[in-house]
XYZ file of C-alpha atoms in Angstrom:
541
model
C -20.434 -90.454 8.291
C -17.465 -87.912 7.378
C -15.344 -86.156 10.158
C -15.204 -82.478 10.706
C -12.461 -80.596 12.414
C -13.676 -77.919 15.031
C -12.990 -74.554 17.137
C -10.224 -75.859 18.815
C -7.823 -77.077 16.140
C -4.442 -76.057 16.409
C -3.031 -76.350 12.780
C -0.146 -78.574 14.095
C -1.141 -81.329 11.198
C -0.720 -83.929 13.315
C -4.117 -85.130 11.838
C -2.708 -84.726 8.289
C 0.213 -87.264 8.596
C -2.286 -90.015 9.416
C -5.136 -89.593 7.091
C -4.774 -92.735 4.402
C -6.731 -90.657 1.858
C -5.059 -87.541 2.139
C -8.245 -85.583 2.623
C -7.172 -82.885 5.432
C -6.017 -79.396 4.014
C -4.460 -77.297 3.828
C -1.143 -79.612 4.109
C 2.012 -78.295 5.619
C 3.288 -78.476 1.852
C 0.394 -76.185 0.346
C 0.735 -72.439 0.174
C -2.589 -71.860 2.246
C -0.904 -73.571 5.240
C -0.503 -71.503 8.322
C -2.680 -68.812 6.620
C -6.441 -70.090 7.293
C -8.111 -70.101 10.570
C -8.214 -73.976 10.856
C -7.706 -77.289 8.886
C -10.487 -78.981 7.087
C -11.490 -82.378 6.265
C -13.017 -82.772 2.872
C -16.321 -84.789 3.273
C -16.520 -86.066 -0.325
C -13.128 -88.068 0.470
C -13.153 -89.120 3.939
C -13.907 -92.599 4.795
C -14.650 -92.299 8.353
C -11.625 -94.206 9.574
C -11.206 -91.976 12.731
C -7.532 -92.074 12.657
C -7.555 -88.146 12.518
C -9.509 -88.005 15.505
C -7.114 -90.242 17.466
C -4.007 -88.278 16.356
C -5.349 -84.877 17.310
C -3.469 -83.390 20.265
C -6.627 -81.271 21.280
C -9.476 -83.260 20.748
C -10.750 -80.956 17.808
C -12.207 -83.810 15.505
C -15.709 -85.556 15.750
C -17.709 -87.449 13.204
C -20.230 -85.164 11.811
C -23.227 -86.753 13.180
C -22.031 -86.495 16.769
C -21.540 -82.533 16.875
C -23.870 -80.916 19.255
C -24.581 -77.213 19.901
C -22.271 -74.461 18.617
C -20.041 -77.254 17.112
C -22.690 -78.085 14.560
C -21.951 -75.335 12.462
C -18.394 -76.840 11.891
C -20.099 -79.411 9.454
C -20.819 -76.751 6.946
C -17.519 -74.720 7.418
C -15.547 -77.905 6.517
C -17.777 -78.649 3.451
C -17.844 -75.029 2.568
C -13.893 -74.786 2.457
C -13.753 -77.394 -0.440
C -16.538 -75.617 -2.229
C -14.352 -72.565 -2.735
C -10.922 -73.940 -2.503
C -9.384 -76.305 -5.098
C -7.364 -79.076 -3.095
C -5.872 -81.980 -4.386
C -6.189 -85.566 -2.580
C -3.100 -86.942 -4.453
C -0.056 -87.835 -2.379
C 2.784 -85.492 -2.541
C 6.720 -87.136 -2.421
C 7.525 -88.765 0.718
C 9.184 -86.959 3.439
C 11.782 -89.078 5.182
C 13.278 -88.232 8.928
C 16.537 -86.874 8.484
C 19.782 -88.888 9.178
C 23.214 -87.774 9.905
C 26.778 -88.938 9.142
C 28.137 -91.170 11.906
C 31.258 -89.212 12.033
C 29.311 -86.183 13.357
C 28.771 -88.042 16.642
C 26.165 -86.936 19.297
C 25.266 -83.489 19.263
C 24.607 -81.432 22.408
C 21.805 -78.823 21.759
C 20.655 -75.935 24.361
C 16.954 -74.892 23.578
C 16.536 -71.864 25.599
C 12.720 -71.673 26.312
C 9.987 -74.423 26.935
C 7.016 -73.018 25.016
C 5.361 -75.066 21.900
C 8.453 -73.951 19.592
C 10.569 -75.087 21.888
C 8.766 -78.509 22.569
C 8.531 -78.956 18.743
C 12.033 -78.294 18.401
C 13.075 -80.834 20.933
C 10.616 -83.406 19.395
C 12.394 -83.081 16.227
C 15.988 -83.361 17.338
C 14.988 -86.542 19.690
C 13.194 -88.175 17.022
C 15.393 -87.605 14.246
C 18.914 -87.873 15.760
C 20.698 -89.003 18.774
C 21.296 -85.706 20.392
C 21.378 -84.722 23.953
C 18.906 -81.910 24.747
C 19.282 -79.134 27.484
C 16.281 -77.063 27.654
C 16.435 -73.827 29.712
C 13.710 -71.745 31.140
C 13.772 -68.642 33.331
C 10.619 -69.759 35.332
C 10.770 -72.700 37.530
C 7.808 -74.570 35.198
C 7.420 -75.336 31.613
C 4.728 -74.454 28.970
C 5.579 -70.905 27.953
C 2.152 -69.637 26.281
C 0.720 -72.719 26.660
C 0.578 -72.289 30.419
C 0.312 -68.568 30.493
C -1.011 -67.413 27.201
C -3.814 -69.842 26.388
C -7.252 -68.771 28.208
C -8.184 -70.869 31.068
C -11.530 -71.687 29.562
C -9.801 -73.493 26.466
C -8.821 -76.513 28.198
C -8.959 -78.498 24.998
C -6.439 -76.412 23.360
C -3.823 -76.905 26.460
C -4.147 -80.573 25.864
C -1.448 -80.467 23.450
C 0.902 -80.062 26.529
C 0.168 -83.495 27.353
C 1.786 -84.441 23.808
C 4.864 -82.682 25.204
C 5.093 -84.015 28.757
C 7.236 -87.238 27.618
C 9.956 -84.511 26.825
C 10.468 -83.892 30.390
C 11.056 -87.528 31.189
C 13.175 -88.302 28.225
C 16.631 -89.606 29.213
C 18.196 -87.469 26.611
C 16.851 -84.315 27.833
C 18.134 -82.383 30.640
C 16.369 -79.493 32.487
C 17.729 -76.376 34.282
C 14.592 -74.337 35.240
C 14.433 -70.978 37.253
C 17.903 -70.290 35.405
C 18.023 -67.007 32.857
C 20.445 -66.541 30.126
C 21.903 -63.287 30.309
C 21.676 -63.095 33.966
C 22.648 -66.740 35.085
C 24.440 -67.701 32.177
C 25.878 -66.126 28.945
C 25.144 -66.979 25.546
C 29.185 -67.437 24.976
C 28.727 -69.892 28.053
C 26.081 -71.637 26.366
C 27.834 -72.144 23.082
C 31.215 -73.180 24.678
C 29.201 -76.216 26.059
C 26.839 -77.096 23.457
C 27.350 -77.655 19.508
C 24.234 -75.532 19.109
C 22.074 -72.967 20.826
C 18.424 -72.615 19.826
C 16.708 -69.862 21.098
C 12.744 -70.245 21.460
C 11.702 -67.302 23.797
C 8.605 -65.945 22.187
C 7.350 -62.561 22.375
C 6.746 -61.670 25.692
C 6.442 -57.795 25.435
C 3.327 -55.512 24.079
C 3.289 -52.829 21.745
C 2.280 -49.123 23.250
C -0.463 -47.157 22.506
C 1.744 -44.015 22.911
C -1.347 -41.785 23.795
C -2.006 -39.102 26.685
C -2.969 -40.907 29.797
C -2.085 -44.460 28.761
C -0.151 -44.842 31.725
C -3.015 -44.214 34.360
C -3.882 -46.715 36.941
C -6.823 -48.848 35.063
C -4.967 -48.685 31.594
C -2.869 -51.881 30.864
C -1.600 -54.412 28.349
C -3.401 -57.618 27.153
C 0.155 -59.129 27.971
C -0.352 -58.128 31.704
C -3.962 -59.162 32.028
C -3.708 -62.594 30.563
C -0.827 -63.229 32.545
C -2.676 -61.971 35.613
C -5.654 -64.461 34.975
C -3.365 -67.231 34.053
C -1.171 -66.787 37.404
C 2.177 -66.176 35.705
C 4.803 -65.397 38.159
C 5.331 -62.015 36.595
C 1.845 -60.942 37.105
C 1.653 -61.686 41.087
C 1.964 -58.096 42.014
C -0.562 -56.777 39.001
C -3.613 -55.210 40.278
C -6.867 -55.172 38.235
C -9.615 -52.959 39.216
C -12.778 -54.139 37.892
C -15.400 -52.058 39.712
C -16.413 -50.286 36.663
C -19.344 -51.544 34.489
C -17.458 -50.875 31.052
C -14.231 -52.081 29.792
C -12.701 -51.008 26.805
C -10.234 -53.273 24.854
C -8.189 -51.797 21.959
C -8.026 -54.374 19.072
C -10.271 -57.112 17.680
C -7.789 -60.136 17.545
C -8.089 -63.534 19.163
C -6.407 -61.941 22.261
C -8.865 -59.264 22.565
C -11.914 -61.579 22.059
C -9.991 -63.830 24.916
C -10.020 -60.734 27.108
C -13.558 -59.980 26.596
C -14.771 -63.518 26.980
C -12.896 -63.758 30.534
C -14.545 -60.466 31.655
C -17.832 -61.369 30.727
C -18.096 -64.892 31.393
C -19.884 -66.294 34.459
C -17.259 -66.254 37.104
C -18.590 -69.995 38.153
C -17.928 -71.129 34.694
C -14.314 -70.389 34.989
C -13.994 -71.431 38.317
C -13.744 -75.194 36.708
C -10.517 -74.217 34.772
C -7.201 -73.515 36.007
C -7.776 -69.833 36.386
C -5.500 -67.929 38.565
C -7.194 -68.046 42.253
C -6.749 -64.300 42.458
C -8.155 -63.464 39.232
C -11.272 -65.555 40.015
C -11.888 -64.012 43.185
C -11.564 -60.507 41.317
C -14.197 -61.695 38.781
C -16.462 -62.625 41.159
C -16.467 -59.189 42.778
C -16.164 -57.519 39.821
C -18.878 -55.149 38.020
C -17.819 -55.191 34.279
C -20.870 -56.267 32.120
C -20.014 -54.479 28.957
C -17.001 -54.539 26.957
C -16.312 -52.448 24.066
C -13.835 -53.762 21.175
C -12.214 -50.850 19.162
C -10.911 -51.671 15.544
C -8.907 -49.038 13.631
C -10.330 -50.577 10.441
C -13.935 -51.809 9.206
C -15.518 -55.083 9.819
C -14.226 -56.989 6.684
C -10.832 -56.346 8.359
C -11.370 -57.833 12.024
C -8.475 -59.536 12.944
C -10.252 -62.488 14.949
C -10.296 -65.737 13.477
C -13.691 -67.588 12.919
C -13.590 -70.528 15.412
C -12.878 -67.820 18.248
C -15.856 -65.429 16.771
C -18.193 -68.491 16.968
C -17.007 -69.348 20.561
C -17.554 -65.787 21.666
C -21.267 -65.756 19.708
C -22.483 -68.677 22.148
C -21.114 -67.366 25.288
C -23.929 -67.778 27.533
C -25.638 -64.634 28.961
C -23.762 -62.648 26.486
C -25.086 -60.337 23.835
C -23.102 -59.385 20.900
C -23.750 -56.205 18.879
C -22.190 -53.866 16.303
C -22.212 -50.291 16.872
C -24.093 -48.404 14.254
C -22.211 -45.856 11.976
C -22.392 -45.535 8.192
C -19.564 -47.034 7.034
C -19.980 -50.099 9.077
C -23.245 -50.406 7.967
C -22.193 -50.462 4.185
C -19.483 -52.793 4.880
C -22.001 -54.978 6.610
C -24.496 -54.995 3.776
C -21.956 -55.479 0.987
C -20.170 -58.260 3.084
C -18.293 -60.747 0.721
C -19.238 -64.377 1.311
C -16.963 -66.016 3.674
C -15.329 -62.699 4.919
C -15.112 -61.496 8.276
C -17.849 -58.642 7.672
C -20.444 -61.657 6.691
C -19.582 -63.196 10.425
C -20.738 -60.034 11.744
C -23.725 -59.043 9.333
C -26.282 -61.057 11.482
C -25.242 -59.224 14.889
C -27.625 -56.255 15.615
C -26.798 -52.773 14.979
C -27.274 -50.288 17.955
C -26.809 -46.917 18.533
C -25.148 -46.518 21.993
C -24.974 -43.523 24.398
C -21.533 -43.807 25.701
C -21.961 -41.245 28.434
C -24.669 -43.359 29.980
C -24.202 -46.659 31.797
C -24.431 -49.727 29.889
C -27.471 -51.523 28.905
C -29.110 -54.332 31.056
C -27.143 -57.642 30.953
C -23.910 -58.358 29.551
C -22.769 -57.247 26.144
C -19.915 -57.105 23.873
C -19.799 -54.122 21.481
C -17.549 -54.196 18.223
C -17.225 -50.788 17.122
C -15.291 -50.139 13.983
C -13.353 -47.452 12.314
C -12.253 -46.099 15.668
C -8.823 -45.409 17.035
C -8.273 -44.236 20.797
C -6.792 -40.782 21.057
C -6.508 -40.283 24.969
C -7.190 -41.591 28.179
C -8.783 -39.345 30.622
C -9.067 -39.362 34.567
C -8.127 -37.981 37.692
C -6.560 -41.005 39.840
C -7.472 -43.300 37.534
C -9.091 -44.283 33.957
C -12.692 -42.643 33.812
C -12.961 -42.349 30.185
C -11.571 -42.931 26.869
C -11.412 -40.076 24.015
C -11.647 -41.734 20.449
C -11.381 -40.655 16.760
C -13.565 -41.925 13.946
C -14.665 -40.615 10.294
C -17.218 -38.413 12.199
C -14.906 -36.510 14.560
C -14.163 -37.248 18.147
C -15.972 -38.528 21.128
C -15.801 -39.876 24.435
C -16.359 -43.608 25.974
C -16.988 -43.795 29.846
C -15.400 -46.946 30.878
C -13.092 -47.746 33.995
C -10.464 -50.266 32.398
C -8.733 -49.780 29.399
C -6.903 -52.975 27.837
C -4.781 -52.616 24.761
C -4.589 -55.777 22.612
C -2.637 -54.499 19.654
C -0.070 -57.057 19.427
C 2.883 -58.855 21.166
C 6.778 -57.982 20.209
C 9.904 -59.802 21.106
C 12.556 -57.978 23.119
C 16.385 -58.303 22.566
C 18.187 -61.316 23.503
C 21.583 -60.855 25.213
C 24.310 -61.655 23.111
C 22.633 -61.680 19.845
C 21.587 -59.181 17.058
C 18.008 -57.881 17.133
C 16.123 -55.970 14.534
C 13.926 -53.410 15.950
C 11.979 -52.708 13.136
C 10.499 -56.120 13.122
C 10.856 -57.012 16.869
C 12.677 -60.344 15.652
C 16.117 -61.971 15.736
C 17.726 -61.660 11.967
C 17.666 -65.068 10.772
C 17.880 -67.187 7.655
C 15.688 -70.568 7.846
C 16.239 -70.080 11.419
C 20.232 -69.584 11.515
C 20.792 -66.335 13.184
C 22.582 -63.554 11.222
C 25.523 -61.452 12.337
C 24.645 -57.954 12.242
C 27.770 -56.503 10.862
C 27.996 -59.254 8.020
C 24.958 -60.484 7.610
C 26.403 -64.209 7.626
C 24.997 -67.083 9.779
C 26.345 -67.048 13.557
C 27.981 -70.732 13.932
C 25.763 -73.085 15.967
C 23.424 -70.134 16.896
C 19.777 -70.506 15.865
C 16.198 -69.204 16.316
C 12.287 -70.590 16.402
C 8.937 -69.205 16.837
C 7.961 -65.754 17.501
C 11.523 -64.137 17.855
C 12.121 -66.049 14.419
C 9.340 -64.746 12.418
C 7.273 -62.536 14.393
C 3.902 -62.983 16.794
C 1.915 -64.985 13.865
C 0.415 -67.937 13.847
C -1.027 -70.269 16.087
C 0.556 -72.992 18.366
C 0.581 -75.425 15.526
C 2.361 -73.316 13.240
C 5.558 -73.705 15.413
C 5.552 -77.592 14.479
C 6.971 -76.629 10.829
C 8.842 -73.358 12.103
C 10.754 -76.082 14.289
C 11.291 -78.609 11.280
C 12.792 -75.582 9.243
C 15.082 -74.502 11.893
C 16.256 -78.231 12.709
C 16.710 -78.837 9.241
C 19.332 -75.773 9.350
C 21.103 -77.031 12.057
C 21.427 -80.621 10.902
C 22.653 -79.297 7.489
C 25.253 -77.355 9.420
C 26.228 -80.361 11.462
C 26.370 -82.823 8.390
C 28.773 -79.867 6.793
C 31.158 -79.755 9.628
C 29.893 -76.111 10.489
C 29.427 -76.613 14.293
C 32.435 -76.660 16.878
C 33.107 -78.890 19.368
C 31.711 -78.304 22.767
C 34.672 -77.046 25.011
C 33.700 -78.862 28.032
C 31.011 -81.012 29.607
C 30.833 -78.922 32.842
C 27.158 -77.014 32.159
C 25.446 -78.642 35.082
C 28.144 -77.583 37.649
C 28.091 -74.104 36.163
C 24.375 -73.654 36.722
C 24.313 -74.957 39.871
C 27.145 -72.564 40.772
C 25.422 -69.611 39.175
C 21.941 -70.326 39.775
C 21.535 -72.653 43.189
C 18.008 -72.308 43.112
C 17.680 -74.000 39.651
C 15.061 -76.658 39.090
C 15.931 -79.946 37.466
C 13.488 -82.555 36.153
C 12.370 -84.067 39.150
C 11.531 -80.374 41.017
C 9.832 -79.629 37.690
C 7.622 -82.678 37.646
C 6.926 -82.217 41.392
C 5.850 -78.801 40.832
C 3.318 -80.301 38.284
C 1.946 -83.284 40.492
C 1.371 -80.604 43.352
C -0.734 -78.399 41.210
C -2.495 -81.326 39.726
C -3.263 -82.823 43.136
C -4.539 -79.374 44.391
C -6.687 -79.248 41.494
C -8.238 -82.753 41.835
C -9.427 -81.558 45.580
C -11.177 -78.863 43.918
C -12.477 -80.573 40.758
C -10.161 -78.226 38.470
C -7.508 -79.343 35.960
C -4.727 -77.787 38.252
C -4.441 -75.159 40.881
C -1.322 -72.985 39.860
C 1.335 -71.570 42.169
C 1.050 -67.995 41.563
C 4.809 -67.244 42.600
C 8.189 -67.993 42.050
C 8.571 -68.763 45.919
C 5.772 -71.060 45.610
C 6.557 -72.889 42.776
C 10.356 -73.167 44.314
C 8.589 -74.255 47.802
C 6.724 -77.060 45.705
C 9.753 -78.200 43.920
C 11.758 -78.404 46.977
C 9.270 -80.287 49.153
C 10.232 -83.541 47.092
C 13.727 -83.172 48.741
C 12.402 -82.335 52.153
C 13.717 -78.524 51.803
């Protein structure tokens, strides 16, 4: 019986490298890699060995005959991929790990950030070289978007972090947490103490709507909302009012679905996750029972992935409907096989009175061909004025969340392209603004490198490219030797509240212990002071 890949696929291709018959596609060297929603097992070639399931970091692969409930659809999706896509099971040329000439010596590399892109970068350096790696993060805990971006009800996805945990205990890795580059140390100081500096800082800001009333209380970014329910210290003071029955989310990508799912889920279902305590309390007392997703284009252009839609479709107690409109009806009737419109075609089409309270029960409404024009309210959001092909209208709502994309922010000491919100680079080498030539020893990886696209696993190939550029430069003698060895001392002087390896592991243990007492994966500390307190208790401070 063949295996099948399911909803939590992270696309990092760990399964591809262990398959003895090369039956998982697209592979990292194929054009569709990073463009498909997930990877797929070819049931015609699979020999049922289970190697892929053992290697999968997020437990997404199962024998087809063991799929149950909502996961049974993935047997068909894996099979159909190969009915419409030509994929060869022939092996390509072998790809051997890089090696450096002995004359290069031991590289000292700083990585700014500890999210997936940073972790994959550190893995590649530790695996392929004898480099000494310094990891720096402005927060006292590691994880980046794995900790603060993945929805709490996606615990399987978060398991990929377990595969990174060995990094923080590795003898060639030093950690400087609660240290911010640009505030506590400069780029120039980092560069002076290391052969190379790699920035893996992600895209933590959000795009603005730029409409009247967008700054009213009750109007917020998905970035803030996600940080709020994930106990990010930056969101410790964020207030989310859930007293209204209807919320509007601008956008229909995966983040928009995450927001809708958290708002509409039974809070007791979320109580078994690592959701922030404050958010759980608000959701328990909240009244939201309808979420409206606004999509500027038609259903064929919906931005969510198939696995995320299927997960939403099977959310207990929640009806999914599409607002009826002439263009939407035509798009669903003429839906192309395998497209987003086909996924939506089986949902009920309903006419909705937006001035009236939501219908009974909980409901998610997809509204297409619509964009927000203004937000109205006296002291807070009361309605959202929208435009569509039929003109303008209003949706009565008490909460507006914009989920229209992330963007990176400038990094102190580095060039920045405001048009793309990325650091200008060539294969990860940061390019000088004046000459367009690579800045020696300065690199970028992840969303700051390529923009906010691709899932967690996409960072593995992205990191491999950046590390490859660094090693090419090292072999060619283009990296300057560090001027000193006192970086640890410099950090202790500049950031006396910095957290090292033992402190960070103490935080992790304390959160897991709190979770064990409550039957949860972990109970997070929600503020920087709480995190530092947990780190300091290790030393009796």
